[in-house]
Amino acid sequence: MSSMVLSTGVDQCSDPGADELRQFRGELYRCLTRRADELFELTEAVLCAEGPVKTLVDLSLAPEHRRGHGALYDGLNCGQVDAERLRGQLSRLPVPRMFGTRIVLAIDVSPWLRPDATTCPDRMFCHVYGRGRGRSADQRIPGWPYQVVAALESGPSSWTAILDAVRLGPDDDATSVTAAQLRAVVGRLQDAGHWHDGDPAIMVVMDSGYDVARLAFVLADLPVHLVGRIRADRIMGGPTPPRSTDPRGGRPRKHGSLMALADPRTWSVPNTQASSLTERYGISRVGSWDRMHPRLTHRGSWARHDGPLPVVEGTVIRLAVEHLPGQREAAPVWLWSSATGADAGEITRCWQAYLRRFDLEHTFRFWKQTLGWTAPKIRSAQAGERWTWLVIVAHTQLRLARHRAVDLRRPWEKPLPLDRLTPARVRRGFRHLRVKTARPASAPKPSRPGPGRPPGVKNRHRAARHDVGKNATRDATDAEHR
């Protein structure tokens, strides 16, 4: 039974969903500038394979993959993907909205762990959570970290619209890369007509690993509203008091009254307060303090700042809920918003958008557990980037097909409404929809003697070994000086 059906009595050519999917698949093929047929069929195999993707070579056995396993590895190692053109195509697709008409973006990093791959260059130590109980159980494991930007949607959903992905290198400054990535994404959304003058500012939510104050300072010329989580041990400065009229003069004060987030005795009266009853967290209580700024020092992303450090004012938000799902005790969450003078409604939208940030975690889990993003043992970082883009476009095709799916659930699964189908359930029937869309890849041509190294010939391409967090070019230069 097909889980992808066209509406009764409606021609396929007049179906907007079919047109969007068909146009995207055609544009995807044009973005594959080398080994296009193989890379396109590899994406088809990811979408149509039975069950989760466990190994890369098993995809060559899928009926949709008409080429051999040698062509599969050749496509990843020697193929080319026009990533910049593909980013533009992703930005031109329909973008989900929150709070009616507002674009909300989430940015986060997910690692592709490669602890034993000593021949893989550009590996870094990735911070991995949840490997044990307690904060002391967190580990640093070598791998390739990828930073992803996605648009979020309202309601209980695990869908996100991926807009960009960048691999962080050993020599990259995380804050500079994040600022450049967000600037490029916002620019493409403006060029695509998703944001115009007079629209609400694009909200960007992020976790505590980002320097949200530095990003707000660097991106001050963009129509963005940054919301990030801050540590509970931070000390924030209040509004700068007016300069004293004391005739003795003296240096003007840079910070107002200090607010230690961990010490309630230093808190002033909140500018806004609200409480509401939530379905999953019980009673939520929110308070906000306007025109609060962090005390900056010439460290981290501010180490190379020329001149005196600025005062980046924003709004401090404290969110306290009664309990977490499962009646677990919940510690308060502290957020910092780059907007000042926000009313109670805007404060509510800030913490609600931040809670929706965890939808991106569901996307990462789907990539790894179902689409097999981190399953291949790829040596080259460039081949890893090609595979990452294939996983992204596979997820995008599922998003475009979600409204044309029916629920093919397992006997032990609960039924879901059609508007709440998960990406894994939509993927089950994509094989039936594939035959009704564009398939630009040409048929393979048989070759002899076939791929692979001829018998008796030694491997002449032995890979060099690389240390974690070091650049191969820099290591070679250091060796010449020695």
CSV table of C-alpha atoms in Angstrom, one decimal:
chain,number,residue,atom,x,y,z
A,1,MET,CA,0.0,0.0,0.0
A,2,SER,CA,1.4,3.4,-0.9
A,3,SER,CA,1.8,5.9,1.8
A,4,MET,CA,2.1,8.8,-0.7
A,5,VAL,CA,-1.1,9.4,-2.6
A,6,LEU,CA,-2.3,12.2,-4.8
A,7,SER,CA,-5.6,13.8,-4.1
A,8,THR,CA,-8.5,12.1,-5.9
A,9,GLY,CA,-9.4,13.8,-9.1
A,10,VAL,CA,-6.5,16.2,-9.0
A,11,ASP,CA,-3.9,16.2,-11.7
A,12,GLN,CA,-0.3,15.8,-10.5
A,13,CYS,CA,0.8,18.9,-12.4
A,14,SER,CA,-1.7,21.0,-10.5
A,15,ASP,CA,-0.6,19.8,-7.1
A,16,PRO,CA,1.6,22.6,-5.4
A,17,GLY,CA,3.3,20.1,-3.2
A,18,ALA,CA,4.3,17.9,-6.2
A,19,ASP,CA,5.6,21.0,-8.1
A,20,GLU,CA,7.8,22.1,-5.2
A,21,LEU,CA,9.2,18.6,-4.7
A,22,ARG,CA,9.8,18.1,-8.5
A,23,GLN,CA,11.4,21.5,-8.9
A,24,PHE,CA,13.7,20.9,-5.9
A,25,ARG,CA,14.8,17.5,-7.2
A,26,GLY,CA,15.6,19.0,-10.6
A,27,GLU,CA,17.6,21.9,-9.0
A,28,LEU,CA,19.4,19.4,-6.7
A,29,TYR,CA,20.6,17.5,-9.8
A,30,ARG,CA,22.0,20.7,-11.2
A,31,CYS,CA,23.8,21.4,-7.9
A,32,LEU,CA,25.7,18.1,-8.3
A,33,THR,CA,28.5,19.3,-10.6
A,34,ARG,CA,30.5,16.0,-10.7
A,35,ARG,CA,29.4,12.4,-10.4
A,36,ALA,CA,25.9,13.8,-10.5
A,37,ASP,CA,24.1,10.6,-11.4
A,38,GLU,CA,25.8,8.6,-8.6
A,39,LEU,CA,25.2,11.2,-5.9
A,40,PHE,CA,21.6,11.7,-6.9
A,41,GLU,CA,20.9,7.9,-6.8
A,42,LEU,CA,22.8,7.7,-3.4
A,43,THR,CA,20.3,10.2,-2.0
A,44,GLU,CA,17.5,8.2,-3.5
A,45,ALA,CA,18.8,5.1,-1.7
A,46,VAL,CA,18.9,7.0,1.6
A,47,LEU,CA,15.3,7.9,1.2
A,48,CYS,CA,14.0,4.5,0.0
A,49,ALA,CA,16.1,2.0,2.0
A,50,GLU,CA,14.3,-0.3,4.3
A,51,GLY,CA,14.8,0.6,7.9
A,52,PRO,CA,17.6,2.8,9.3
A,53,VAL,CA,20.9,3.3,7.3
A,54,LYS,CA,23.5,1.3,9.2
A,55,THR,CA,26.4,1.1,6.7
A,56,LEU,CA,27.2,3.0,3.6
A,57,VAL,CA,27.8,0.1,1.3
A,58,ASP,CA,24.4,-1.5,2.0
A,59,LEU,CA,22.8,1.5,0.2
A,60,SER,CA,24.3,0.1,-3.1
A,61,LEU,CA,21.9,-2.9,-2.7
A,62,ALA,CA,18.8,-0.7,-2.8
A,63,PRO,CA,16.8,-1.0,-6.0
A,64,GLU,CA,16.9,2.8,-6.5
A,65,HIS,CA,20.7,2.6,-6.6
A,66,ARG,CA,21.5,1.2,-10.0
A,67,ARG,CA,25.3,1.4,-9.8
A,68,GLY,CA,27.8,-0.7,-7.9
A,69,HIS,CA,29.4,-0.1,-4.6
A,70,GLY,CA,32.6,1.1,-6.3
A,71,ALA,CA,30.7,4.0,-7.9
A,72,LEU,CA,29.2,4.8,-4.5
A,73,TYR,CA,32.5,5.4,-2.9
A,74,ASP,CA,33.9,7.1,-6.0
A,75,GLY,CA,31.0,9.6,-6.0
A,76,LEU,CA,31.6,10.6,-2.4
A,77,ASN,CA,35.4,10.8,-2.8
A,78,CYS,CA,35.6,12.4,-6.2
A,79,GLY,CA,32.2,14.0,-6.7
A,80,GLN,CA,31.4,17.7,-6.3
A,81,VAL,CA,28.4,19.5,-4.7
A,82,ASP,CA,27.8,23.2,-5.4
A,83,ALA,CA,27.0,24.0,-1.8
A,84,GLU,CA,26.5,27.7,-2.3
A,85,ARG,CA,23.9,27.2,-5.0
A,86,LEU,CA,22.2,24.5,-2.8
A,87,ARG,CA,22.1,27.0,0.1
A,88,GLY,CA,20.3,29.4,-2.1
A,89,GLN,CA,17.8,26.8,-3.2
A,90,LEU,CA,17.1,25.8,0.4
A,91,SER,CA,16.4,29.5,1.2
A,92,ARG,CA,13.9,29.8,-1.6
A,93,LEU,CA,11.7,27.0,-0.4
A,94,PRO,CA,8.7,27.8,1.9
A,95,VAL,CA,10.0,28.8,5.4
A,96,PRO,CA,7.9,27.9,8.4
A,97,ARG,CA,6.8,30.7,10.7
A,98,MET,CA,6.0,31.0,14.4
A,99,PHE,CA,3.7,33.4,16.2
A,100,GLY,CA,1.8,34.0,13.0
A,101,THR,CA,4.3,35.6,10.7
A,102,ARG,CA,7.6,35.6,12.4
A,103,ILE,CA,10.7,33.7,11.3
A,104,VAL,CA,12.5,31.9,14.1
A,105,LEU,CA,15.9,30.4,13.5
A,106,ALA,CA,17.8,27.9,15.7
A,107,ILE,CA,21.6,27.4,15.5
A,108,ASP,CA,23.4,24.5,17.1
A,109,VAL,CA,26.4,22.2,16.7
A,110,SER,CA,26.3,18.4,16.3
A,111,PRO,CA,29.5,16.3,16.2
A,112,TRP,CA,30.4,13.5,13.8
A,113,LEU,CA,32.6,11.5,16.2
A,114,ARG,CA,35.7,9.9,14.7
A,115,PRO,CA,37.8,8.9,17.8
A,116,ASP,CA,39.9,6.2,16.1
A,117,ALA,CA,40.3,7.7,12.7
A,118,THR,CA,43.9,8.8,12.9
A,119,THR,CA,44.2,9.3,9.1
A,120,CYS,CA,41.3,11.8,9.0
A,121,PRO,CA,42.5,15.4,8.9
A,122,ASP,CA,40.8,18.5,10.5
A,123,ARG,CA,39.4,16.6,13.5
A,124,MET,CA,38.6,18.5,16.7
A,125,PHE,CA,37.8,17.7,20.3
A,126,CYS,CA,33.9,17.8,20.4
A,127,HIS,CA,32.1,18.3,23.7
A,128,VAL,CA,29.7,15.3,24.1
A,129,TYR,CA,26.9,15.4,26.6
A,130,GLY,CA,25.0,12.6,28.2
A,131,ARG,CA,27.7,10.0,28.3
A,132,GLY,CA,27.1,9.4,32.0
A,133,ARG,CA,25.5,10.8,35.1
A,134,GLY,CA,26.5,14.3,36.2
A,135,ARG,CA,28.4,17.1,34.5
A,136,SER,CA,31.7,15.3,35.3
A,137,ALA,CA,30.7,12.5,32.9
A,138,ASP,CA,30.8,14.9,29.8
A,139,GLN,CA,33.6,14.0,27.5
A,140,ARG,CA,35.8,15.5,24.7
A,141,ILE,CA,35.9,13.1,21.8
A,142,PRO,CA,37.7,13.7,18.4
A,143,GLY,CA,35.4,14.3,15.5
A,144,TRP,CA,34.0,16.7,12.9
A,145,PRO,CA,31.6,19.3,14.4
A,146,TYR,CA,28.9,20.7,12.1
A,147,GLN,CA,27.0,23.9,12.9
A,148,VAL,CA,23.5,23.9,11.5
A,149,VAL,CA,20.9,26.7,11.1
A,150,ALA,CA,17.3,25.7,10.8
A,151,ALA,CA,13.9,27.5,10.8
A,152,LEU,CA,11.4,26.4,13.4
A,153,GLU,CA,7.7,26.0,13.3
A,154,SER,CA,4.9,26.3,15.9
A,155,GLY,CA,3.2,23.4,17.7
A,156,PRO,CA,4.4,20.0,18.8
A,157,SER,CA,6.5,18.9,15.9
A,158,SER,CA,9.9,17.4,15.2
A,159,TRP,CA,10.2,19.1,11.7
A,160,THR,CA,12.7,21.8,11.0
A,161,ALA,CA,13.7,23.5,7.7
A,162,ILE,CA,17.4,23.2,7.3
A,163,LEU,CA,18.9,26.4,5.8
A,164,ASP,CA,22.7,26.0,6.2
A,165,ALA,CA,25.4,23.7,7.6
A,166,VAL,CA,29.1,24.5,8.1
A,167,ARG,CA,31.9,22.3,9.4
A,168,LEU,CA,34.0,23.9,12.0
A,169,GLY,CA,37.8,23.6,11.5
A,170,PRO,CA,40.6,23.5,14.0
A,171,ASP,CA,41.7,27.1,13.2
A,172,ASP,CA,38.2,28.6,13.1
A,173,ASP,CA,37.0,31.1,15.6
A,174,ALA,CA,33.5,29.8,16.6
A,175,THR,CA,32.0,33.2,17.1
A,176,SER,CA,33.3,34.6,13.9
A,177,VAL,CA,32.1,31.6,11.9
A,178,THR,CA,28.7,31.9,13.6
A,179,ALA,CA,28.4,35.6,12.8
A,180,ALA,CA,29.3,35.0,9.1
A,181,GLN,CA,26.9,32.1,8.8
A,182,LEU,CA,24.0,34.0,10.3
A,183,ARG,CA,24.7,37.0,8.2
A,184,ALA,CA,24.7,34.9,5.0
A,185,VAL,CA,21.5,33.1,6.0
A,186,VAL,CA,19.6,36.3,6.8
A,187,GLY,CA,20.9,37.8,3.5
A,188,ARG,CA,19.6,34.8,1.5
A,189,LEU,CA,16.2,35.0,3.3
A,190,GLN,CA,15.9,38.7,2.3
A,191,ASP,CA,16.9,38.0,-1.3
A,192,ALA,CA,14.3,35.2,-1.5
A,193,GLY,CA,11.6,37.6,-0.3
A,194,HIS,CA,10.9,35.9,3.0
A,195,TRP,CA,11.6,39.1,5.0
A,196,HIS,CA,10.8,42.7,4.1
A,197,ASP,CA,11.1,46.1,5.7
A,198,GLY,CA,8.5,46.5,8.4
A,199,ASP,CA,8.3,42.8,9.3
A,200,PRO,CA,9.2,41.6,12.8
A,201,ALA,CA,12.9,41.0,13.4
A,202,ILE,CA,14.1,37.5,12.7
A,203,MET,CA,14.5,35.7,16.0
A,204,VAL,CA,17.6,33.5,16.5
A,205,VAL,CA,17.7,31.2,19.5
A,206,MET,CA,20.8,29.4,20.7
A,207,ASP,CA,22.2,27.5,23.7
A,208,SER,CA,24.7,28.6,26.4
A,209,GLY,CA,27.7,27.6,24.3
A,210,TYR,CA,27.4,30.8,22.2
A,211,ASP,CA,28.6,34.3,23.1
A,212,VAL,CA,25.3,35.9,22.5
A,213,ALA,CA,26.4,39.4,23.5
A,214,ARG,CA,29.3,39.3,21.0
A,215,LEU,CA,27.0,38.1,18.3
A,216,ALA,CA,24.5,40.9,19.1
A,217,PHE,CA,27.3,43.4,18.8
A,218,VAL,CA,28.7,42.1,15.5
A,219,LEU,CA,25.2,41.6,13.9
A,220,ALA,CA,23.7,44.9,15.1
A,221,ASP,CA,23.1,46.0,11.5
A,222,LEU,CA,20.9,43.1,10.7
A,223,PRO,CA,17.2,42.7,11.5
A,224,VAL,CA,17.7,40.0,14.0
A,225,HIS,CA,16.6,39.4,17.6
A,226,LEU,CA,19.0,37.1,19.4
A,227,VAL,CA,17.9,35.0,22.4
A,228,GLY,CA,20.5,32.8,24.1
A,229,ARG,CA,20.8,30.9,27.3
A,230,ILE,CA,23.4,32.1,29.9
A,231,ARG,CA,25.0,30.4,32.8
A,232,ALA,CA,23.3,30.7,36.2
A,233,ASP,CA,26.5,32.0,37.8
A,234,ARG,CA,26.8,35.1,35.6
A,235,ILE,CA,26.9,38.7,37.0
A,236,MET,CA,25.1,41.3,34.9
A,237,GLY,CA,25.4,45.0,35.0
A,238,GLY,CA,22.4,47.3,35.2
A,239,PRO,CA,21.8,50.6,33.2
A,240,THR,CA,24.6,53.1,33.5
A,241,PRO,CA,23.6,55.8,36.1
A,242,PRO,CA,23.7,59.5,35.1
A,243,ARG,CA,27.1,61.1,35.5
A,244,SER,CA,27.5,62.7,38.9
A,245,THR,CA,27.6,66.5,39.3
A,246,ASP,CA,30.3,66.2,41.9
A,247,PRO,CA,32.8,69.1,41.2
A,248,ARG,CA,35.6,66.8,42.1
A,249,GLY,CA,34.9,64.9,38.8
A,250,GLY,CA,36.3,61.5,38.4
A,251,ARG,CA,35.9,58.6,36.0
A,252,PRO,CA,32.2,58.0,34.9
A,253,ARG,CA,30.7,54.7,35.9
A,254,LYS,CA,30.4,52.1,33.2
A,255,HIS,CA,28.1,49.7,35.0
A,256,GLY,CA,25.0,50.3,37.2
A,257,SER,CA,24.0,48.1,40.1
A,258,LEU,CA,25.3,44.5,39.7
A,259,MET,CA,23.0,41.6,39.5
A,260,ALA,CA,24.3,38.1,40.5
A,261,LEU,CA,22.0,35.6,39.0
A,262,ALA,CA,22.8,33.1,41.7
A,263,ASP,CA,22.1,35.5,44.6
A,264,PRO,CA,18.5,36.7,44.8
A,265,ARG,CA,19.5,39.4,47.3
A,266,THR,CA,21.1,41.3,44.4
A,267,TRP,CA,18.0,41.2,42.2
A,268,SER,CA,15.9,44.4,41.7
A,269,VAL,CA,12.2,44.5,41.0
A,270,PRO,CA,11.6,42.8,37.6
A,271,ASN,CA,10.3,45.1,34.8
A,272,THR,CA,7.7,42.4,33.7
A,273,GLN,CA,6.3,39.4,35.5
A,274,ALA,CA,3.9,36.8,34.3
A,275,SER,CA,2.8,33.3,35.2
A,276,SER,CA,0.8,30.7,33.2
A,277,LEU,CA,-0.3,27.1,33.3
A,278,THR,CA,1.5,24.9,30.8
A,279,GLU,CA,0.6,21.3,29.8
A,280,ARG,CA,4.0,19.7,30.2
A,281,TYR,CA,5.7,21.9,32.8
A,282,GLY,CA,3.0,22.9,35.2
A,283,ILE,CA,2.9,26.5,36.3
A,284,SER,CA,5.6,28.7,34.6
A,285,ARG,CA,6.8,32.0,36.2
A,286,VAL,CA,8.7,34.5,34.1
A,287,GLY,CA,10.4,37.7,35.1
A,288,SER,CA,12.6,40.1,33.1
A,289,TRP,CA,15.0,42.9,33.8
A,290,ASP,CA,15.5,45.5,31.0
A,291,ARG,CA,18.7,47.1,29.9
A,292,MET,CA,21.0,44.6,31.5
A,293,HIS,CA,24.5,43.9,30.0
A,294,PRO,CA,27.3,41.4,30.7
A,295,ARG,CA,30.6,42.7,32.1
A,296,LEU,CA,33.1,42.1,29.3
A,297,THR,CA,36.8,41.4,29.5
A,298,HIS,CA,39.5,41.1,26.8
A,299,ARG,CA,39.2,37.4,26.7
A,300,GLY,CA,37.6,34.8,24.4
A,301,SER,CA,35.9,36.4,21.4
A,302,TRP,CA,36.7,39.9,22.8
A,303,ALA,CA,40.5,39.3,23.0
A,304,ARG,CA,41.2,41.1,19.7
A,305,HIS,CA,38.6,43.9,20.1
A,306,ASP,CA,40.2,47.3,19.4
A,307,GLY,CA,39.5,50.1,21.8
A,308,PRO,CA,37.4,50.1,25.0
A,309,LEU,CA,34.9,47.3,25.4
A,310,PRO,CA,31.3,48.3,24.5
A,311,VAL,CA,28.2,48.1,26.7
A,312,VAL,CA,25.8,45.6,25.0
A,313,GLU,CA,22.4,46.1,26.6
A,314,GLY,CA,19.6,43.6,26.5
A,315,THR,CA,17.0,41.9,28.6
A,316,VAL,CA,17.6,39.2,31.2
A,317,ILE,CA,14.8,36.7,31.5
A,318,ARG,CA,14.3,34.1,34.3
A,319,LEU,CA,12.1,31.2,33.5
A,320,ALA,CA,11.0,28.9,36.3
A,321,VAL,CA,8.7,25.9,35.8
A,322,GLU,CA,7.0,23.7,38.3
A,323,HIS,CA,8.5,20.4,37.0
A,324,LEU,CA,9.9,18.8,33.9
A,325,PRO,CA,8.2,16.0,32.1
A,326,GLY,CA,8.1,13.0,34.4
A,327,GLN,CA,7.7,15.1,37.5
A,328,ARG,CA,11.4,15.9,37.7
A,329,GLU,CA,12.6,18.9,39.5
A,330,ALA,CA,13.6,21.8,37.2
A,331,ALA,CA,16.2,24.4,37.8
A,332,PRO,CA,15.5,28.0,36.6
A,333,VAL,CA,16.6,28.9,33.1
A,334,TRP,CA,18.3,32.2,32.5
A,335,LEU,CA,18.1,33.8,29.0
A,336,TRP,CA,19.5,37.0,27.5
A,337,SER,CA,17.7,38.8,24.8
A,338,SER,CA,19.3,41.4,22.6
A,339,ALA,CA,16.1,43.5,22.5
A,340,THR,CA,15.5,46.2,25.0
A,341,GLY,CA,12.1,47.7,26.1
A,342,ALA,CA,10.3,44.4,25.4
A,343,ASP,CA,6.8,44.1,26.8
A,344,ALA,CA,5.4,41.0,28.5
A,345,GLY,CA,4.2,39.5,25.2
A,346,GLU,CA,7.6,39.8,23.6
A,347,ILE,CA,9.2,38.2,26.7
A,348,THR,CA,6.7,35.3,26.4
A,349,ARG,CA,7.6,34.8,22.8
A,350,CYS,CA,11.3,34.7,23.7
A,351,TRP,CA,11.1,31.8,26.1
A,352,GLN,CA,8.6,29.9,24.0
A,353,ALA,CA,10.9,30.2,21.0
A,354,TYR,CA,13.8,29.0,23.1
A,355,LEU,CA,11.9,25.9,24.1
A,356,ARG,CA,11.2,25.1,20.5
A,357,ARG,CA,15.0,25.1,19.9
A,358,PHE,CA,15.1,21.5,21.0
A,359,ASP,CA,13.3,20.5,17.8
A,360,LEU,CA,16.7,20.8,16.2
A,361,GLU,CA,17.9,18.0,18.5
A,362,HIS,CA,15.2,15.8,17.1
A,363,THR,CA,16.5,16.5,13.6
A,364,PHE,CA,20.0,15.6,14.6
A,365,ARG,CA,18.8,12.3,16.2
A,366,PHE,CA,16.8,11.5,13.0
A,367,TRP,CA,19.9,12.2,10.8
A,368,LYS,CA,22.1,9.9,12.9
A,369,GLN,CA,19.7,7.1,13.9
A,370,THR,CA,17.6,6.8,10.7
A,371,LEU,CA,19.4,8.5,7.8
A,372,GLY,CA,22.8,7.2,8.9
A,373,TRP,CA,24.6,10.6,8.9
A,374,THR,CA,27.5,9.5,11.1
A,375,ALA,CA,27.4,5.8,10.0
A,376,PRO,CA,30.0,5.9,7.1
A,377,LYS,CA,33.7,5.6,8.0
A,378,ILE,CA,34.8,8.3,5.6
A,379,ARG,CA,38.5,9.3,5.6
A,380,SER,CA,38.4,12.7,3.8
A,381,ALA,CA,36.7,15.7,5.5
A,382,GLN,CA,35.6,16.9,2.0
A,383,ALA,CA,33.8,13.6,1.4
A,384,GLY,CA,32.2,13.9,4.8
A,385,GLU,CA,30.8,17.3,3.7
A,386,ARG,CA,29.4,15.9,0.5
A,387,TRP,CA,27.6,13.1,2.5
A,388,THR,CA,26.3,15.7,5.0
A,389,TRP,CA,24.7,17.7,2.2
A,390,LEU,CA,23.1,14.6,0.8
A,391,VAL,CA,21.6,13.9,4.2
A,392,ILE,CA,20.3,17.5,4.3
A,393,VAL,CA,18.6,17.3,0.9
A,394,ALA,CA,17.1,14.0,1.8
A,395,HIS,CA,15.6,15.5,4.9
A,396,THR,CA,14.4,18.5,2.9
A,397,GLN,CA,12.6,16.2,0.4
A,398,LEU,CA,10.8,14.5,3.2
A,399,ARG,CA,9.7,17.8,4.5
A,400,LEU,CA,8.3,18.8,1.1
A,401,ALA,CA,6.4,15.5,0.9
A,402,ARG,CA,5.0,15.4,4.5
A,403,HIS,CA,1.6,16.9,3.5
A,404,ARG,CA,1.0,14.2,0.9
A,405,ALA,CA,1.6,11.2,3.1
A,406,VAL,CA,-0.7,8.8,4.9
A,407,ASP,CA,0.2,7.0,8.1
A,408,LEU,CA,1.7,3.6,7.5
A,409,ARG,CA,2.3,2.7,11.1
A,410,ARG,CA,3.5,-0.4,12.7
A,411,PRO,CA,1.0,-2.5,14.8
A,412,TRP,CA,2.7,-1.4,18.0
A,413,GLU,CA,2.7,2.3,17.1
A,414,LYS,CA,0.1,4.9,18.0
A,415,PRO,CA,-1.9,6.4,15.1
A,416,LEU,CA,-1.0,10.1,14.3
A,417,PRO,CA,-3.0,12.8,12.5
A,418,LEU,CA,-1.7,13.4,9.0
A,419,ASP,CA,-0.4,16.9,10.0
A,420,ARG,CA,1.7,15.4,12.8
A,421,LEU,CA,3.5,12.5,10.9
A,422,THR,CA,7.1,12.2,11.9
A,423,PRO,CA,10.0,12.3,9.3
A,424,ALA,CA,10.5,8.5,9.9
A,425,ARG,CA,6.9,7.7,9.0
A,426,VAL,CA,7.0,9.9,5.9
A,427,ARG,CA,10.2,8.2,4.8
A,428,ARG,CA,8.5,4.7,4.8
A,429,GLY,CA,6.4,5.5,1.7
A,430,PHE,CA,8.8,7.8,-0.2
A,431,ARG,CA,9.6,5.0,-2.6
A,432,HIS,CA,6.0,5.2,-3.9
A,433,LEU,CA,6.2,8.9,-4.4
A,434,ARG,CA,9.5,8.8,-6.1
A,435,VAL,CA,8.1,7.3,-9.3
A,436,LYS,CA,5.7,10.3,-9.6
A,437,THR,CA,8.4,12.9,-9.5
A,438,ALA,CA,11.4,14.0,-11.5
A,439,ARG,CA,14.2,11.4,-11.8
A,440,PRO,CA,17.0,13.2,-13.8
A,441,ALA,CA,19.7,10.6,-13.2
A,442,SER,CA,20.6,8.6,-16.3
A,443,ALA,CA,21.0,4.9,-16.5
A,444,PRO,CA,24.5,3.5,-15.7
A,445,LYS,CA,26.8,2.2,-18.4
A,446,PRO,CA,28.4,-1.2,-17.8
A,447,SER,CA,32.1,-1.1,-17.6
A,448,ARG,CA,34.9,-3.7,-17.6
A,449,PRO,CA,36.9,-4.8,-15.8
A,450,GLY,CA,35.0,-2.8,-13.1
A,451,PRO,CA,36.0,-0.7,-10.1
A,452,GLY,CA,38.6,-1.5,-7.6
A,453,ARG,CA,42.3,-2.1,-7.6
A,454,PRO,CA,43.5,-5.0,-10.0
A,455,PRO,CA,44.7,-8.1,-8.2
A,456,GLY,CA,48.4,-8.0,-7.4
A,457,VAL,CA,48.7,-4.2,-7.4
A,458,LYS,CA,49.8,-2.6,-4.2
A,459,ASN,CA,48.0,0.4,-2.7
A,460,ARG,CA,50.1,3.4,-3.6
A,461,HIS,CA,48.0,6.0,-1.8
A,462,ARG,CA,48.7,5.4,1.9
A,463,ALA,CA,47.1,8.2,4.0
A,464,ALA,CA,49.1,10.2,6.4
A,465,ARG,CA,48.2,10.4,10.1
A,466,HIS,CA,46.9,13.6,11.7
A,467,ASP,CA,46.8,14.8,15.2
A,468,VAL,CA,43.5,16.1,16.7
A,469,GLY,CA,43.0,19.8,16.4
A,470,LYS,CA,45.9,20.5,14.1
A,471,ASN,CA,46.0,21.6,10.5
A,472,ALA,CA,47.9,19.5,8.0
A,473,THR,CA,49.2,22.5,6.1
A,474,ARG,CA,50.4,24.2,9.2
A,475,ASP,CA,52.1,21.0,10.4
A,476,ALA,CA,54.0,20.8,7.0
A,477,THR,CA,55.2,24.4,7.3
A,478,ASP,CA,56.4,23.8,10.8
A,479,ALA,CA,58.3,20.7,9.7
A,480,GLU,CA,60.1,22.8,6.9
A,481,HIS,CA,61.2,25.4,9.5
A,482,ARG,CA,62.6,22.7,11.7
